[in-house]
mmCIF file of C-alpha atoms and ligand atoms in Angstrom:
data_model
loop_
_atom_site.group_PDB
_atom_site.id
_atom_site.type_symbol
_atom_site.label_atom_id
_atom_site.label_comp_id
_atom_site.label_asym_id
_atom_site.label_seq_id
_atom_site.Cartn_x
_atom_site.Cartn_y
_atom_site.Cartn_z
ATOM 1 C CA MET H 1 192.713 -24.468 35.014
ATOM 2 C CA THR H 2 190.360 -21.618 35.764
ATOM 3 C CA GLY H 3 191.719 -19.695 32.799
ATOM 4 C CA LEU H 4 191.142 -22.416 30.206
ATOM 5 C CA LEU H 5 187.683 -21.306 29.143
ATOM 6 C CA ALA H 6 188.839 -17.700 28.855
ATOM 7 C CA LEU H 7 191.884 -18.742 26.832
ATOM 8 C CA LEU H 8 189.695 -20.732 24.451
ATOM 9 C CA GLU H 9 187.325 -17.813 24.052
ATOM 10 C CA ALA H 10 190.155 -15.353 23.541
ATOM 11 C CA GLY H 11 191.496 -17.615 20.798
ATOM 12 C CA GLY H 12 188.167 -17.302 18.994
ATOM 13 C CA SER H 13 186.829 -20.761 19.793
ATOM 14 C CA PRO H 14 184.226 -20.647 22.549
ATOM 15 C CA TRP H 15 184.068 -24.192 23.819
ATOM 16 C CA PRO H 16 180.809 -25.995 22.928
ATOM 17 C CA ALA H 17 180.529 -28.236 26.019
ATOM 18 C CA PRO H 18 181.210 -28.253 29.772
ATOM 19 C CA LEU H 19 184.746 -28.150 31.123
ATOM 20 C CA GLU H 20 185.282 -29.726 34.522
ATOM 21 C CA HIS H 21 188.446 -29.110 36.477
ATOM 22 C CA HIS H 22 189.820 -30.910 39.539
ATOM 23 C CA GLN H 23 192.798 -29.989 41.657
ATOM 24 C CA GLU H 24 193.363 -33.673 42.199
ATOM 25 C CA ILE H 25 191.558 -36.703 40.855
ATOM 26 C CA GLY H 26 192.286 -40.391 40.246
ATOM 27 C CA SER H 27 192.174 -40.139 36.476
ATOM 28 C CA THR H 28 190.564 -37.514 34.239
ATOM 29 C CA SER H 29 189.736 -40.281 31.751
ATOM 30 C CA ASP H 30 187.934 -42.366 34.380
ATOM 31 C CA ARG H 31 185.891 -39.342 35.403
ATOM 32 C CA LEU H 32 185.060 -38.491 31.800
ATOM 33 C CA LYS H 33 183.956 -42.069 31.132
ATOM 34 C CA GLU H 34 181.426 -41.694 33.962
ATOM 35 C CA LEU H 35 180.167 -38.488 32.366
ATOM 36 C CA ALA H 36 180.065 -40.155 28.923
ATOM 37 C CA ARG H 37 177.934 -43.020 30.263
ATOM 38 C CA ALA H 38 175.608 -40.467 31.820
ATOM 39 C CA GLY H 39 175.124 -38.849 28.398
ATOM 40 C CA ALA H 40 177.544 -35.917 28.494
ATOM 41 C CA PRO H 41 177.790 -34.088 25.171
ATOM 42 C CA GLU H 42 180.635 -34.405 22.726
ATOM 43 C CA TRP H 43 183.570 -32.106 23.586
ATOM 44 C CA THR H 44 183.029 -32.348 27.350
ATOM 45 C CA VAL H 45 186.469 -31.913 28.916
ATOM 46 C CA VAL H 46 187.907 -32.983 32.274
ATOM 47 C CA THR H 47 191.240 -31.589 33.430
ATOM 48 C CA ALA H 48 193.196 -31.973 36.648
ATOM 49 C CA ASP H 49 196.242 -30.341 38.180
ATOM 50 C CA ALA H 50 197.320 -33.768 39.443
ATOM 51 C CA GLN H 51 196.161 -37.365 39.115
ATOM 52 C CA THR H 52 196.618 -39.993 41.792
ATOM 53 C CA ALA H 53 195.822 -42.935 39.510
ATOM 54 C CA GLY H 54 196.804 -41.636 36.076
ATOM 55 C CA ARG H 55 196.792 -44.385 33.477
ATOM 56 C CA GLY H 56 198.990 -44.923 30.452
ATOM 57 C CA ARG H 57 198.757 -47.487 27.666
ATOM 58 C CA GLN H 58 198.857 -51.176 28.402
ATOM 59 C CA GLY H 59 197.708 -50.718 32.001
ATOM 60 C CA LYS H 60 200.803 -48.772 33.019
ATOM 61 C CA ALA H 61 200.739 -45.935 35.522
ATOM 62 C CA TRP H 62 201.158 -42.351 34.354
ATOM 63 C CA ILE H 63 202.927 -40.218 36.945
ATOM 64 C CA SER H 64 200.887 -37.021 37.107
ATOM 65 C CA PRO H 65 202.319 -34.242 39.315
ATOM 66 C CA PRO H 66 200.980 -30.667 39.419
ATOM 67 C CA GLY H 67 202.478 -28.519 36.679
ATOM 68 C CA ASN H 68 201.881 -31.128 33.976
ATOM 69 C CA LEU H 69 198.837 -31.251 31.736
ATOM 70 C CA HIS H 70 196.229 -33.952 32.345
ATOM 71 C CA LEU H 71 193.267 -33.614 30.043
ATOM 72 C CA SER H 72 190.532 -35.854 28.689
ATOM 73 C CA VAL H 73 188.078 -34.889 25.984
ATOM 74 C CA LEU H 74 184.920 -36.702 24.937
ATOM 75 C CA LEU H 75 184.235 -37.472 21.292
ATOM 76 C CA ARG H 76 181.213 -39.127 19.751
ATOM 77 C CA PRO H 77 182.411 -39.855 16.217
ATOM 78 C CA ALA H 78 179.853 -40.742 13.570
ATOM 79 C CA THR H 79 182.359 -42.886 11.692
ATOM 80 C CA SER H 80 185.189 -45.278 12.582
ATOM 81 C CA PRO H 81 187.223 -44.057 15.559
ATOM 82 C CA ASN H 82 190.339 -45.929 14.442
ATOM 83 C CA LEU H 83 192.216 -42.869 13.323
ATOM 84 C CA LEU H 84 191.558 -40.859 16.480
ATOM 85 C CA PRO H 85 194.772 -41.827 18.295
ATOM 86 C CA LEU H 86 196.832 -40.706 15.300
ATOM 87 C CA LEU H 87 194.696 -37.596 14.905
ATOM 88 C CA ALA H 88 195.333 -36.738 18.550
ATOM 89 C CA GLY H 89 199.060 -37.206 18.035
ATOM 90 C CA VAL H 90 199.029 -34.795 15.111
ATOM 91 C CA ALA H 91 196.974 -32.299 17.126
ATOM 92 C CA VAL H 92 199.308 -32.426 20.144
ATOM 93 C CA ARG H 93 202.346 -32.104 17.912
ATOM 94 C CA GLU H 94 200.856 -29.040 16.209
ATOM 95 C CA ALA H 95 199.932 -27.545 19.564
ATOM 96 C CA LEU H 96 203.495 -27.983 20.814
ATOM 97 C CA ALA H 97 204.845 -26.489 17.588
ATOM 98 C CA SER H 98 203.040 -23.278 18.523
ATOM 99 C CA PHE H 99 205.352 -23.142 21.566
ATOM 100 C CA GLY H 100 208.387 -23.680 19.358
ATOM 101 C CA ILE H 101 208.755 -27.416 19.977
ATOM 102 C CA GLU H 102 209.081 -29.698 16.988
ATOM 103 C CA GLY H 103 208.036 -33.024 18.502
ATOM 104 C CA ARG H 104 208.046 -36.246 16.533
ATOM 105 C CA LEU H 105 205.371 -38.913 16.601
ATOM 106 C CA LYS H 106 206.168 -42.475 17.492
ATOM 107 C CA TRP H 107 203.534 -45.028 16.583
ATOM 108 C CA PRO H 108 201.082 -45.624 18.017
ATOM 109 C CA ASN H 109 200.788 -42.501 20.117
ATOM 110 C CA ASP H 110 203.849 -41.000 21.756
ATOM 111 C CA VAL H 111 205.128 -37.505 21.177
ATOM 112 C CA LEU H 112 208.899 -37.440 21.443
ATOM 113 C CA LEU H 113 211.593 -34.832 21.480
ATOM 114 C CA GLY H 114 214.718 -36.577 20.366
ATOM 115 C CA GLU H 115 214.337 -39.921 22.077
ATOM 116 C CA ARG H 116 212.568 -38.550 25.127
ATOM 117 C CA LYS H 117 208.846 -38.556 25.719
ATOM 118 C CA LEU H 118 207.046 -35.240 25.932
ATOM 119 C CA ALA H 119 203.446 -36.399 25.757
ATOM 120 C CA GLY H 120 201.334 -39.534 25.688
ATOM 121 C CA LEU H 121 197.826 -40.262 24.441
ATOM 122 C CA LEU H 122 195.303 -42.856 25.433
ATOM 123 C CA ALA H 123 192.120 -43.394 23.415
ATOM 124 C CA GLU H 124 189.417 -45.516 25.055
ATOM 125 C CA SER H 125 186.057 -46.217 23.506
ATOM 126 C CA SER H 126 182.743 -47.907 23.996
ATOM 127 C CA SER H 127 180.482 -49.197 21.281
ATOM 128 C CA GLY H 128 176.906 -50.362 21.153
ATOM 129 C CA PRO H 129 174.568 -51.715 18.476
ATOM 130 C CA GLN H 130 174.735 -48.390 16.611
ATOM 131 C CA GLY H 131 178.529 -48.353 16.524
ATOM 132 C CA THR H 132 180.876 -46.177 18.572
ATOM 133 C CA GLU H 133 179.060 -44.501 21.458
ATOM 134 C CA TRP H 134 181.968 -42.515 22.770
ATOM 135 C CA VAL H 135 185.705 -42.125 22.716
ATOM 136 C CA VAL H 136 187.583 -40.665 25.667
ATOM 137 C CA LEU H 137 190.825 -39.180 24.475
ATOM 138 C CA GLY H 138 193.254 -38.801 27.376
ATOM 139 C CA ILE H 139 196.230 -36.538 26.846
ATOM 140 C CA GLY H 140 199.157 -36.079 29.202
ATOM 141 C CA VAL H 141 201.880 -33.523 28.476
ATOM 142 C CA ASN H 142 205.003 -33.083 30.580
ATOM 143 C CA VAL H 143 204.851 -29.315 30.957
ATOM 144 C CA ASP H 144 206.581 -28.001 34.032
ATOM 145 C CA PRO H 145 206.370 -30.264 37.065
ATOM 146 C CA GLY H 146 208.786 -28.105 39.073
ATOM 147 C CA GLY H 147 210.779 -30.137 41.533
ATOM 148 C CA ALA H 148 208.538 -33.141 41.097
ATOM 149 C CA LYS H 149 209.397 -36.046 38.904
ATOM 150 C CA PRO H 150 208.392 -35.563 35.310
ATOM 151 C CA GLY H 151 205.409 -37.571 34.207
ATOM 152 C CA ASP H 152 205.689 -40.580 32.041
ATOM 153 C CA VAL H 153 204.710 -44.167 31.966
ATOM 154 C CA ALA H 154 206.256 -45.664 35.062
ATOM 155 C CA PRO H 155 206.835 -49.325 35.698
ATOM 156 C CA GLU H 156 204.308 -50.763 38.130
ATOM 157 C CA ALA H 157 206.870 -52.750 40.069
ATOM 158 C CA GLY H 158 210.573 -53.198 40.457
ATOM 159 C CA PRO H 159 213.335 -50.745 41.280
ATOM 160 C CA LEU H 160 212.009 -48.113 38.877
ATOM 161 C CA ALA H 161 208.411 -48.222 40.149
ATOM 162 C CA GLY H 162 206.966 -44.744 40.394
ATOM 163 C CA ARG H 163 210.209 -43.101 39.301
ATOM 164 C CA LEU H 164 210.949 -41.556 36.173
ATOM 165 C CA PRO H 165 212.656 -41.361 33.738
ATOM 166 C CA GLU H 166 215.484 -40.234 31.901
ATOM 167 C CA GLN H 167 213.261 -40.992 28.976
ATOM 168 C CA ALA H 168 210.811 -38.208 29.812
ATOM 169 C CA ILE H 169 211.345 -34.565 28.918
ATOM 170 C CA THR H 170 209.312 -31.534 29.948
ATOM 171 C CA LEU H 171 208.370 -28.432 27.991
ATOM 172 C CA ARG H 172 210.234 -26.472 30.648
ATOM 173 C CA GLU H 173 213.442 -28.342 29.870
ATOM 174 C CA ALA H 174 212.864 -28.143 26.148
ATOM 175 C CA THR H 175 212.072 -24.434 25.932
ATOM 176 C CA GLY H 176 213.672 -23.007 29.058
ATOM 177 C CA ARG H 177 210.326 -21.253 29.592
ATOM 178 C CA ALA H 178 207.779 -21.636 32.358
ATOM 179 C CA LEU H 179 204.543 -22.568 30.634
ATOM 180 C CA ALA H 180 201.126 -22.865 32.216
ATOM 181 C CA PRO H 181 199.311 -26.175 31.645
ATOM 182 C CA GLU H 182 196.155 -24.253 30.700
ATOM 183 C CA ALA H 183 197.946 -22.456 27.864
ATOM 184 C CA VAL H 184 199.025 -25.832 26.505
ATOM 185 C CA ALA H 185 195.532 -27.263 27.121
ATOM 186 C CA ALA H 186 193.871 -24.473 25.130
ATOM 187 C CA GLU H 187 196.154 -25.048 22.157
ATOM 188 C CA VAL H 188 195.768 -28.832 22.356
ATOM 189 C CA LEU H 189 191.956 -28.562 22.421
ATOM 190 C CA ARG H 190 191.927 -26.128 19.511
ATOM 191 C CA GLN H 191 194.075 -28.452 17.441
ATOM 192 C CA VAL H 192 192.067 -31.565 18.340
ATOM 193 C CA ALA H 193 188.892 -29.769 17.230
ATOM 194 C CA LEU H 194 190.509 -28.521 14.032
ATOM 195 C CA TRP H 195 191.822 -31.933 12.957
ATOM 196 C CA TYR H 196 188.645 -33.719 14.033
ATOM 197 C CA HIS H 197 186.495 -31.415 11.907
ATOM 198 C CA ARG H 198 188.916 -31.826 9.008
ATOM 199 C CA ALA H 199 188.653 -35.621 9.237
ATOM 200 C CA ALA H 200 184.864 -35.458 9.578
ATOM 201 C CA ALA H 201 184.771 -33.331 6.418
ATOM 202 C CA GLY H 202 186.284 -36.196 4.438
ATOM 203 C CA ARG H 203 189.912 -35.189 4.851
ATOM 204 C CA ALA H 204 191.146 -38.164 6.855
ATOM 205 C CA ALA H 205 193.950 -38.485 4.314
ATOM 206 C CA ASP H 206 195.311 -35.156 5.591
ATOM 207 C CA VAL H 207 195.571 -36.661 9.089
ATOM 208 C CA LEU H 208 197.517 -39.638 7.766
ATOM 209 C CA ALA H 209 199.793 -37.451 5.665
ATOM 210 C CA ALA H 210 200.490 -35.113 8.596
ATOM 211 C CA TRP H 211 201.136 -38.070 10.882
ATOM 212 C CA HIS H 212 203.494 -39.730 8.407
ATOM 213 C CA GLU H 213 205.394 -36.508 7.906
ATOM 214 C CA ALA H 214 205.818 -35.866 11.627
ATOM 215 C CA ALA H 215 206.769 -39.445 12.489
ATOM 216 C CA VAL H 216 210.176 -40.478 13.783
ATOM 217 C CA PRO H 217 212.195 -41.168 10.636
ATOM 218 C CA TRP H 218 211.987 -44.934 10.855
ATOM 219 C CA TRP H 219 210.485 -45.601 7.443
ATOM 220 C CA GLY H 220 212.551 -48.209 5.635
ATOM 221 C CA GLN H 221 214.268 -49.245 8.868
ATOM 222 C CA PRO H 222 214.125 -52.612 10.613
ATOM 223 C CA VAL H 223 211.981 -52.451 13.736
ATOM 224 C CA GLU H 224 210.868 -54.784 16.468
ATOM 225 C CA VAL H 225 207.325 -54.824 17.799
ATOM 226 C CA LEU H 226 206.249 -56.506 21.012
ATOM 227 C CA SER H 227 202.607 -57.366 20.497
ATOM 228 C CA GLY H 228 200.505 -59.591 22.737
ATOM 229 C CA GLY H 229 203.693 -61.034 24.259
ATOM 230 C CA ARG H 230 205.075 -61.884 20.821
ATOM 231 C CA VAL H 231 208.045 -60.187 19.161
ATOM 232 C CA MET H 232 207.672 -59.344 15.481
ATOM 233 C CA GLN H 233 210.403 -58.007 13.279
ATOM 234 C CA GLY H 234 210.129 -56.281 9.957
ATOM 235 C CA VAL H 235 210.815 -53.111 8.061
ATOM 236 C CA ALA H 236 208.514 -50.180 8.887
ATOM 237 C CA VAL H 237 207.005 -49.102 5.592
ATOM 238 C CA GLY H 238 204.138 -46.852 6.637
ATOM 239 C CA ILE H 239 200.701 -46.699 8.189
ATOM 240 C CA ASP H 240 197.455 -47.790 6.553
ATOM 241 C CA ARG H 241 194.127 -45.968 6.333
ATOM 242 C CA GLU H 242 193.030 -47.427 9.662
ATOM 243 C CA GLY H 243 196.172 -46.249 11.456
ATOM 244 C CA ALA H 244 197.838 -49.677 11.614
ATOM 245 C CA LEU H 245 201.617 -49.860 11.289
ATOM 246 C CA LEU H 246 202.685 -51.605 8.092
ATOM 247 C CA LEU H 247 205.605 -53.976 8.442
ATOM 248 C CA ARG H 248 207.381 -55.748 5.614
ATOM 249 C CA VAL H 249 208.216 -59.112 7.117
ATOM 250 C CA GLY H 250 210.803 -61.747 6.149
ATOM 251 C CA ASP H 251 208.856 -63.366 3.323
ATOM 252 C CA GLY H 252 208.194 -59.993 1.683
ATOM 253 C CA ARG H 253 204.558 -59.678 2.748
ATOM 254 C CA VAL H 254 203.411 -56.362 4.193
ATOM 255 C CA VAL H 255 201.384 -56.960 7.349
ATOM 256 C CA PRO H 256 199.355 -54.451 9.356
ATOM 257 C CA VAL H 257 200.013 -54.281 13.100
ATOM 258 C CA VAL H 258 197.160 -52.818 15.135
ATOM 259 C CA ALA H 259 197.974 -50.626 18.092
ATOM 260 C CA GLY H 260 195.810 -52.193 20.804
ATOM 261 C CA GLU H 261 198.124 -55.057 21.709
ATOM 262 C CA VAL H 262 201.437 -53.336 21.127
ATOM 263 C CA SER H 263 203.484 -52.664 24.215
ATOM 264 C CA ARG H 264 206.778 -51.762 22.579
ATOM 265 C CA LEU H 265 208.116 -50.574 19.262
ATOM 266 C CA ARG H 266 211.793 -49.937 18.743
ATOM 267 C CA LEU H 267 214.452 -49.941 16.099
ATOM 268 C CA ALA H 268 215.830 -53.442 15.749
ATOM 269 C CA ALA H 269 219.458 -54.036 16.544
ATOM 270 C CA THR H 270 221.147 -54.830 13.258
ATOM 271 C CA GLU H 271 224.365 -56.736 12.822
ATOM 272 C CA ARG H 272 226.690 -56.054 9.969
ATOM 273 C CA THR H 273 229.414 -58.308 8.665
ATOM 274 C CA GLU H 274 231.864 -56.800 6.217
HETATM 275 C C1 LIG W 301 200.710 -43.323 27.382
HETATM 276 O O1 LIG W 301 201.648 -42.764 26.806
HETATM 277 O O2 LIG W 301 200.824 -44.474 27.827
HETATM 278 C C2 LIG W 301 199.407 -42.603 27.513
HETATM 279 C C3 LIG W 301 199.379 -41.650 28.673
HETATM 280 C C4 LIG W 301 198.056 -40.911 28.818
HETATM 281 C C5 LIG W 301 197.998 -40.064 30.063
HETATM 282 C C6 LIG W 301 196.774 -39.206 30.114
HETATM 283 S S1 LIG W 301 196.856 -37.971 31.369
HETATM 284 C C7 LIG W 301 195.169 -37.593 31.134
HETATM 285 C C8 LIG W 301 194.445 -38.918 30.940
HETATM 286 N N1 LIG W 301 194.095 -39.505 32.219
HETATM 287 C C9 LIG W 301 194.730 -40.660 32.421
HETATM 288 O O3 LIG W 301 194.601 -41.377 33.431
HETATM 289 N N2 LIG W 301 195.536 -40.943 31.379
HETATM 290 C C10 LIG W 301 195.449 -39.926 30.356
#
């Protein structure tokens, strides 16, 4: 990632904080958390060519071969961090659009192409008496892992452990072009900064509108959510101002589902009798 700083500068946005790159590391997010605890400034970035202990949501592993993008960026938001995962999704989607890829967002924070996963986001935070101290936003994009397996959330055990997935897709496959992870990183960072400043300037509604517009077209459809080991069914009607998924359940109430506990969201199988 030696070229990342230069790419950011060439794009007119000199980066305001240190960028640390590793050829190989356990997890860029774990490293950035250490830096955050030691007082690193907002916008500090850690990237790695490969991760040996990459983490996805819900404690799953994230397969992280060289050629993919593994990036974590430190934020110190003055207000509620609840929208940051959605904001990051919008930013990654916009970044990919600049390479000609029209990804779709799947709540809470997957970027899909068709039904296959192109990128994943993991927001982790720490708060103290004054509120949120830091948020580490971890972003993994399947760019061009060459002969290696594409990155995605892999099962921890069982016959599929460490393998991947049909359900992953890479930018290489999607565009037919060889892209450098640093080119994608520069665009992702630019877009995260742009949307973050927009939200901080009182335009959080723009984030929600952009997210809603780029979402998989599931609005009005019956979905099934696995949350905290419990299956919930309802019709997806939208997202609220805090980024929760709104479900219309059987008795007509609309209930918010918060992302933290959710391990699966999918369209519900529907039966029709005619
Ligand atoms: C998911 O879809 O479950 C989230 C995947 C997040 C992966 C990224 S790669 C960079 C950062 N470091 C990690 O260990 N995880 C995130």
